[in-house]
Amino acid sequence: MTSYAGPEGTLNFRAVGALPTTDGRTVIPGKLFRSDTLQFLSAEAVRHFVEDLGIRTIIDLRMGYELKREGRGPLEGTALSYHHLPFTVEGTSSADSAAPVLDPEDPIVPHYLGYLTTVPESVAGVFNALVSGNDALPAVIHCSAGKDRTGVAVALVLAAVGVDDTTIAAEYAAGSDRVSVVMERLRTMPSYGDTVDRLPPLANITPPEYMLRFLAGVREQHGGVREFLLANGVTVDGLAHLREALTQPS
């Protein structure tokens, strides 16, 4: 496992930047971040978020049950703009668990595609939060583990501003070395506990193939990322604004 230098209290935090788009632009470093749960941030990490990274917006994809059991941690006392946009799942391992029930043969891609049909308003809400004024960025998108819901949201944002599938899939897979330590912490959290052990082994990896198949599925089922967003409350102007805010000429 490679060394980890994310903010104290996180296990799967990283910047999403310096990625090329298909039209000669680049995702601006320091504008978008992704993370696992932020409830364990230290006081120094909160200062780092606000003063060093300049983060202005928090997008929390955890379900209401998770938020209630786990809380927001020390960021709740800050003035950062906060958007709770739950990426819910259709079934969980038990009434007192946030761990989803997944198909053991193909657990991840159908699950990811399910977000788009189960909570399209939350998916669209991520984009609307990122363009909610001229000062929405830098922003951090997070869930509990920072790999599935966060991975989908970040992938959709990148696709919408013109990053190609292969680059998006590589970014998604970049956190694969963090999965085991993240799962260990989920076992200690009230909203998960040992129910994470019921997840099929194929759910605990993040190969590029999963994201490539997901993006292909979005095209097959919805016509593409932009088409899905425009059909669910995101505007053409909003997408244009996000492209200008998040990318720059190479």
mmCIF file of C-alpha atoms in Angstrom:
data_model
loop_
_atom_site.group_PDB
_atom_site.id
_atom_site.type_symbol
_atom_site.label_atom_id
_atom_site.label_comp_id
_atom_site.label_asym_id
_atom_site.label_seq_id
_atom_site.Cartn_x
_atom_site.Cartn_y
_atom_site.Cartn_z
ATOM 1 C CA MET A 1 0.000 0.000 0.000
ATOM 2 C CA THR A 2 1.325 3.423 -0.901
ATOM 3 C CA SER A 3 1.781 6.051 1.806
ATOM 4 C CA TYR A 4 -1.211 8.246 2.495
ATOM 5 C CA ALA A 5 -0.922 11.973 3.119
ATOM 6 C CA GLY A 6 -4.554 13.079 3.178
ATOM 7 C CA PRO A 7 -5.982 15.395 5.845
ATOM 8 C CA GLU A 8 -5.911 13.897 9.340
ATOM 9 C CA GLY A 9 -9.124 11.982 9.960
ATOM 10 C CA THR A 10 -9.655 10.942 6.345
ATOM 11 C CA LEU A 11 -8.571 7.665 4.773
ATOM 12 C CA ASN A 12 -9.499 8.159 1.121
ATOM 13 C CA PHE A 13 -9.166 11.857 0.305
ATOM 14 C CA ARG A 14 -7.604 13.078 -2.917
ATOM 15 C CA ALA A 15 -7.623 15.956 -5.353
ATOM 16 C CA VAL A 16 -9.263 15.511 -8.753
ATOM 17 C CA GLY A 17 -7.344 17.725 -11.140
ATOM 18 C CA ALA A 18 -4.897 18.057 -14.032
ATOM 19 C CA LEU A 19 -7.001 15.701 -16.153
ATOM 20 C CA PRO A 20 -7.260 16.455 -19.895
ATOM 21 C CA THR A 21 -10.561 16.899 -21.699
ATOM 22 C CA THR A 22 -11.257 15.823 -25.244
ATOM 23 C CA ASP A 23 -11.436 19.437 -26.455
ATOM 24 C CA GLY A 24 -8.018 20.622 -25.316
ATOM 25 C CA ARG A 25 -8.795 21.797 -21.822
ATOM 26 C CA THR A 26 -7.644 20.550 -18.404
ATOM 27 C CA VAL A 27 -9.411 20.107 -15.078
ATOM 28 C CA ILE A 28 -8.012 22.876 -12.873
ATOM 29 C CA PRO A 29 -6.066 21.535 -9.871
ATOM 30 C CA GLY A 30 -7.432 22.561 -6.505
ATOM 31 C CA LYS A 31 -11.055 22.977 -7.605
ATOM 32 C CA LEU A 32 -12.485 19.513 -6.915
ATOM 33 C CA PHE A 33 -11.724 16.974 -4.199
ATOM 34 C CA ARG A 34 -13.192 13.617 -3.233
ATOM 35 C CA SER A 35 -13.198 11.851 0.118
ATOM 36 C CA ASP A 36 -14.508 9.256 2.462
ATOM 37 C CA THR A 37 -16.528 10.458 5.476
ATOM 38 C CA LEU A 38 -15.401 13.760 6.954
ATOM 39 C CA GLN A 39 -16.787 13.118 10.438
ATOM 40 C CA PHE A 40 -13.356 12.242 11.871
ATOM 41 C CA LEU A 41 -11.484 15.354 10.743
ATOM 42 C CA SER A 42 -9.085 16.803 13.275
ATOM 43 C CA ALA A 43 -9.122 20.492 14.162
ATOM 44 C CA GLU A 44 -5.955 20.961 12.101
ATOM 45 C CA ALA A 45 -7.589 19.228 9.130
ATOM 46 C CA VAL A 46 -10.570 21.573 9.341
ATOM 47 C CA ARG A 47 -8.199 24.529 9.297
ATOM 48 C CA HIS A 48 -6.434 22.982 6.293
ATOM 49 C CA PHE A 49 -9.776 22.576 4.489
ATOM 50 C CA VAL A 50 -10.795 26.163 5.053
ATOM 51 C CA GLU A 51 -7.518 28.095 4.938
ATOM 52 C CA ASP A 52 -5.152 26.073 2.753
ATOM 53 C CA LEU A 53 -7.470 24.308 0.316
ATOM 54 C CA GLY A 54 -10.042 27.096 0.386
ATOM 55 C CA ILE A 55 -12.919 24.630 0.224
ATOM 56 C CA ARG A 56 -16.267 26.388 0.059
ATOM 57 C CA THR A 57 -18.721 23.572 -0.655
ATOM 58 C CA ILE A 58 -19.310 20.164 0.903
ATOM 59 C CA ILE A 59 -21.466 17.669 -1.020
ATOM 60 C CA ASP A 60 -22.482 14.779 1.241
ATOM 61 C CA LEU A 61 -23.840 11.701 -0.575
ATOM 62 C CA ARG A 62 -24.516 9.597 2.527
ATOM 63 C CA MET A 63 -28.011 8.317 3.171
ATOM 64 C CA GLY A 64 -30.116 10.016 5.810
ATOM 65 C CA TYR A 65 -29.646 7.020 8.083
ATOM 66 C CA GLU A 66 -25.860 7.365 7.894
ATOM 67 C CA LEU A 67 -25.975 11.091 8.510
ATOM 68 C CA LYS A 68 -28.185 10.620 11.554
ATOM 69 C CA ARG A 69 -26.035 7.866 13.068
ATOM 70 C CA GLU A 70 -22.623 9.287 12.216
ATOM 71 C CA GLY A 71 -23.097 13.061 12.090
ATOM 72 C CA ARG A 72 -21.052 15.620 10.200
ATOM 73 C CA GLY A 73 -18.201 16.005 12.636
ATOM 74 C CA PRO A 74 -16.361 19.302 13.166
ATOM 75 C CA LEU A 75 -17.231 20.731 9.735
ATOM 76 C CA GLU A 76 -20.775 21.246 10.991
ATOM 77 C CA GLY A 77 -19.521 24.230 12.940
ATOM 78 C CA THR A 78 -18.057 25.975 9.903
ATOM 79 C CA ALA A 79 -19.630 28.393 7.432
ATOM 80 C CA LEU A 80 -18.960 26.137 4.439
ATOM 81 C CA SER A 81 -21.898 25.597 2.105
ATOM 82 C CA TYR A 82 -23.317 22.139 2.818
ATOM 83 C CA HIS A 83 -25.488 20.051 0.483
ATOM 84 C CA HIS A 84 -26.925 16.725 1.612
ATOM 85 C CA LEU A 85 -27.742 14.818 -1.585
ATOM 86 C CA PRO A 86 -28.191 11.182 -0.590
ATOM 87 C CA PHE A 87 -27.380 8.498 -3.121
ATOM 88 C CA THR A 88 -29.754 5.943 -1.653
ATOM 89 C CA VAL A 89 -29.794 2.218 -2.306
ATOM 90 C CA GLU A 90 -32.849 0.032 -2.767
ATOM 91 C CA GLY A 91 -31.983 -2.478 -0.046
ATOM 92 C CA THR A 92 -29.604 -2.825 2.894
ATOM 93 C CA SER A 93 -28.246 -5.804 4.790
ATOM 94 C CA SER A 94 -30.471 -5.044 7.789
ATOM 95 C CA ALA A 95 -32.627 -2.288 9.232
ATOM 96 C CA ASP A 96 -29.704 -0.950 11.252
ATOM 97 C CA SER A 97 -27.089 -1.029 8.498
ATOM 98 C CA ALA A 98 -26.186 1.156 5.533
ATOM 99 C CA ALA A 99 -24.406 -1.708 3.757
ATOM 100 C CA PRO A 100 -26.251 -2.449 0.492
ATOM 101 C CA VAL A 101 -27.463 -5.799 -0.764
ATOM 102 C CA LEU A 102 -25.540 -6.541 -3.959
ATOM 103 C CA ASP A 103 -25.590 -9.181 -6.662
ATOM 104 C CA PRO A 104 -22.626 -11.458 -5.870
ATOM 105 C CA GLU A 105 -21.963 -12.111 -9.565
ATOM 106 C CA ASP A 106 -22.019 -8.478 -10.758
ATOM 107 C CA PRO A 107 -22.286 -6.320 -7.649
ATOM 108 C CA ILE A 108 -21.066 -2.897 -8.689
ATOM 109 C CA VAL A 109 -22.045 -1.727 -12.171
ATOM 110 C CA PRO A 110 -25.814 -2.389 -11.834
ATOM 111 C CA HIS A 111 -25.617 -0.788 -8.396
ATOM 112 C CA TYR A 112 -23.984 2.335 -9.818
ATOM 113 C CA LEU A 113 -26.519 2.579 -12.634
ATOM 114 C CA GLY A 114 -29.240 2.246 -10.012
ATOM 115 C CA TYR A 115 -28.339 5.621 -8.518
ATOM 116 C CA LEU A 116 -29.449 7.281 -11.742
ATOM 117 C CA THR A 117 -32.909 5.742 -11.615
ATOM 118 C CA THR A 118 -33.414 5.693 -7.831
ATOM 119 C CA VAL A 119 -32.234 9.215 -6.977
ATOM 120 C CA PRO A 120 -31.931 11.237 -10.212
ATOM 121 C CA GLU A 121 -32.704 14.383 -8.237
ATOM 122 C CA SER A 122 -29.663 13.841 -6.007
ATOM 123 C CA VAL A 123 -27.428 13.139 -8.992
ATOM 124 C CA ALA A 124 -28.588 16.333 -10.696
ATOM 125 C CA GLY A 125 -28.300 18.137 -7.361
ATOM 126 C CA VAL A 126 -24.549 17.537 -7.306
ATOM 127 C CA PHE A 127 -24.210 19.569 -10.489
ATOM 128 C CA ASN A 128 -26.547 22.298 -9.346
ATOM 129 C CA ALA A 129 -24.598 22.593 -6.084
ATOM 130 C CA LEU A 130 -21.330 22.984 -7.981
ATOM 131 C CA VAL A 131 -22.737 25.900 -9.987
ATOM 132 C CA SER A 132 -24.744 27.517 -7.192
ATOM 133 C CA GLY A 133 -23.013 30.865 -7.527
ATOM 134 C CA ASN A 134 -19.555 31.984 -8.484
ATOM 135 C CA ASP A 135 -18.028 30.885 -5.188
ATOM 136 C CA ALA A 136 -19.109 27.222 -5.028
ATOM 137 C CA LEU A 137 -15.630 25.935 -5.851
ATOM 138 C CA PRO A 138 -13.394 24.493 -4.511
ATOM 139 C CA ALA A 139 -15.707 21.674 -3.458
ATOM 140 C CA VAL A 140 -15.351 18.251 -1.904
ATOM 141 C CA ILE A 141 -17.693 15.360 -2.700
ATOM 142 C CA HIS A 142 -17.847 12.545 -0.167
ATOM 143 C CA CYS A 143 -19.795 9.555 1.103
ATOM 144 C CA SER A 144 -18.705 7.060 3.767
ATOM 145 C CA ALA A 145 -16.052 5.047 1.933
ATOM 146 C CA GLY A 146 -15.329 7.538 -0.842
ATOM 147 C CA LYS A 147 -15.298 4.916 -3.577
ATOM 148 C CA ASP A 148 -18.773 4.038 -4.881
ATOM 149 C CA ARG A 149 -21.217 6.952 -4.531
ATOM 150 C CA THR A 150 -18.365 9.423 -4.610
ATOM 151 C CA GLY A 151 -16.802 7.571 -7.530
ATOM 152 C CA VAL A 152 -20.015 7.798 -9.531
ATOM 153 C CA ALA A 153 -20.577 11.483 -8.755
ATOM 154 C CA VAL A 154 -17.011 12.452 -9.634
ATOM 155 C CA ALA A 155 -17.112 10.369 -12.817
ATOM 156 C CA LEU A 156 -20.296 12.109 -13.946
ATOM 157 C CA VAL A 157 -18.812 15.537 -13.248
ATOM 158 C CA LEU A 158 -15.684 14.686 -15.216
ATOM 159 C CA ALA A 159 -17.672 13.256 -18.108
ATOM 160 C CA ALA A 160 -19.882 16.343 -18.196
ATOM 161 C CA VAL A 161 -16.885 18.666 -18.618
ATOM 162 C CA GLY A 162 -15.353 16.535 -21.362
ATOM 163 C CA VAL A 163 -12.942 14.064 -19.770
ATOM 164 C CA ASP A 164 -12.814 10.772 -21.692
ATOM 165 C CA ASP A 165 -13.877 7.406 -20.295
ATOM 166 C CA THR A 166 -10.378 5.935 -19.989
ATOM 167 C CA THR A 167 -9.086 8.880 -17.973
ATOM 168 C CA ILE A 168 -12.168 8.832 -15.737
ATOM 169 C CA ALA A 169 -11.731 5.101 -15.145
ATOM 170 C CA ALA A 170 -8.080 5.584 -14.213
ATOM 171 C CA GLU A 171 -9.024 8.324 -11.721
ATOM 172 C CA TYR A 172 -11.680 6.020 -10.228
ATOM 173 C CA ALA A 173 -9.157 3.206 -9.815
ATOM 174 C CA ALA A 174 -6.532 5.472 -8.223
ATOM 175 C CA GLY A 175 -7.925 4.835 -4.755
ATOM 176 C CA SER A 176 -7.829 1.041 -4.970
ATOM 177 C CA ASP A 177 -5.043 0.815 -2.410
ATOM 178 C CA ARG A 178 -7.233 2.580 0.164
ATOM 179 C CA VAL A 179 -10.195 0.182 0.070
ATOM 180 C CA SER A 180 -9.019 -2.269 2.720
ATOM 181 C CA VAL A 181 -8.268 0.367 5.365
ATOM 182 C CA VAL A 182 -11.548 2.137 4.612
ATOM 183 C CA MET A 183 -13.499 -1.104 5.036
ATOM 184 C CA GLU A 184 -11.772 -1.678 8.358
ATOM 185 C CA ARG A 185 -13.023 1.680 9.631
ATOM 186 C CA LEU A 186 -16.541 1.051 8.327
ATOM 187 C CA ARG A 187 -16.633 -1.978 10.626
ATOM 188 C CA THR A 188 -16.197 0.365 13.610
ATOM 189 C CA MET A 189 -18.984 2.752 12.575
ATOM 190 C CA PRO A 190 -22.543 2.428 13.956
ATOM 191 C CA SER A 191 -24.206 2.612 10.540
ATOM 192 C CA TYR A 192 -22.174 -0.300 9.160
ATOM 193 C CA GLY A 193 -20.527 -2.576 11.725
ATOM 194 C CA ASP A 194 -19.805 -6.130 10.688
ATOM 195 C CA THR A 195 -22.504 -6.063 7.989
ATOM 196 C CA VAL A 196 -19.782 -4.927 5.580
ATOM 197 C CA ASP A 197 -18.508 -8.496 5.747
ATOM 198 C CA ARG A 198 -21.647 -9.568 3.893
ATOM 199 C CA LEU A 199 -20.592 -7.643 0.810
ATOM 200 C CA PRO A 200 -19.365 -9.862 -2.032
ATOM 201 C CA PRO A 201 -15.582 -9.757 -2.573
ATOM 202 C CA LEU A 202 -16.071 -8.186 -6.004
ATOM 203 C CA ALA A 203 -17.588 -5.144 -4.266
ATOM 204 C CA ASN A 204 -14.343 -4.401 -2.463
ATOM 205 C CA ILE A 205 -12.264 -3.557 -5.514
ATOM 206 C CA THR A 206 -12.247 -0.572 -7.881
ATOM 207 C CA PRO A 207 -10.851 -1.728 -11.235
ATOM 208 C CA PRO A 208 -11.115 0.619 -14.231
ATOM 209 C CA GLU A 209 -13.414 -1.921 -15.885
ATOM 210 C CA TYR A 210 -16.217 -1.080 -13.449
ATOM 211 C CA MET A 211 -16.206 2.569 -14.412
ATOM 212 C CA LEU A 212 -15.861 1.871 -18.123
ATOM 213 C CA ARG A 213 -18.890 -0.405 -17.976
ATOM 214 C CA PHE A 214 -20.825 2.131 -15.929
ATOM 215 C CA LEU A 215 -20.223 4.943 -18.415
ATOM 216 C CA ALA A 216 -21.139 2.629 -21.287
ATOM 217 C CA GLY A 217 -24.326 1.775 -19.406
ATOM 218 C CA VAL A 218 -25.191 5.459 -18.997
ATOM 219 C CA ARG A 219 -24.950 5.870 -22.763
ATOM 220 C CA GLU A 220 -27.004 2.763 -23.409
ATOM 221 C CA GLN A 221 -29.750 3.562 -20.893
ATOM 222 C CA HIS A 222 -29.844 7.362 -20.970
ATOM 223 C CA GLY A 223 -28.093 8.447 -24.162
ATOM 224 C CA GLY A 224 -25.050 9.748 -22.293
ATOM 225 C CA VAL A 225 -24.120 11.751 -19.207
ATOM 226 C CA ARG A 226 -25.132 15.150 -20.561
ATOM 227 C CA GLU A 227 -28.399 13.742 -21.871
ATOM 228 C CA PHE A 228 -29.208 12.261 -18.464
ATOM 229 C CA LEU A 229 -28.411 15.496 -16.669
ATOM 230 C CA LEU A 230 -30.398 17.687 -19.047
ATOM 231 C CA ALA A 231 -33.396 15.375 -18.619
ATOM 232 C CA ASN A 232 -33.199 15.662 -14.830
ATOM 233 C CA GLY A 233 -33.005 19.355 -14.024
ATOM 234 C CA VAL A 234 -29.505 20.415 -15.005
ATOM 235 C CA THR A 235 -29.486 23.212 -17.578
ATOM 236 C CA VAL A 236 -27.311 23.792 -20.628
ATOM 237 C CA ASP A 237 -26.134 27.026 -19.019
ATOM 238 C CA GLY A 238 -25.313 25.159 -15.819
ATOM 239 C CA LEU A 239 -23.155 22.637 -17.660
ATOM 240 C CA ALA A 240 -21.407 25.441 -19.547
ATOM 241 C CA HIS A 241 -20.789 27.295 -16.279
ATOM 242 C CA LEU A 242 -19.306 24.173 -14.691
ATOM 243 C CA ARG A 243 -17.014 23.616 -17.663
ATOM 244 C CA GLU A 244 -15.706 27.171 -17.409
ATOM 245 C CA ALA A 245 -15.331 26.986 -13.630
ATOM 246 C CA LEU A 246 -13.702 23.565 -13.469
ATOM 247 C CA THR A 247 -11.498 23.514 -16.597
ATOM 248 C CA GLN A 248 -9.061 25.783 -18.361
ATOM 249 C CA PRO A 249 -7.279 25.778 -21.735
ATOM 250 C CA SER A 250 -4.337 23.414 -21.667
#
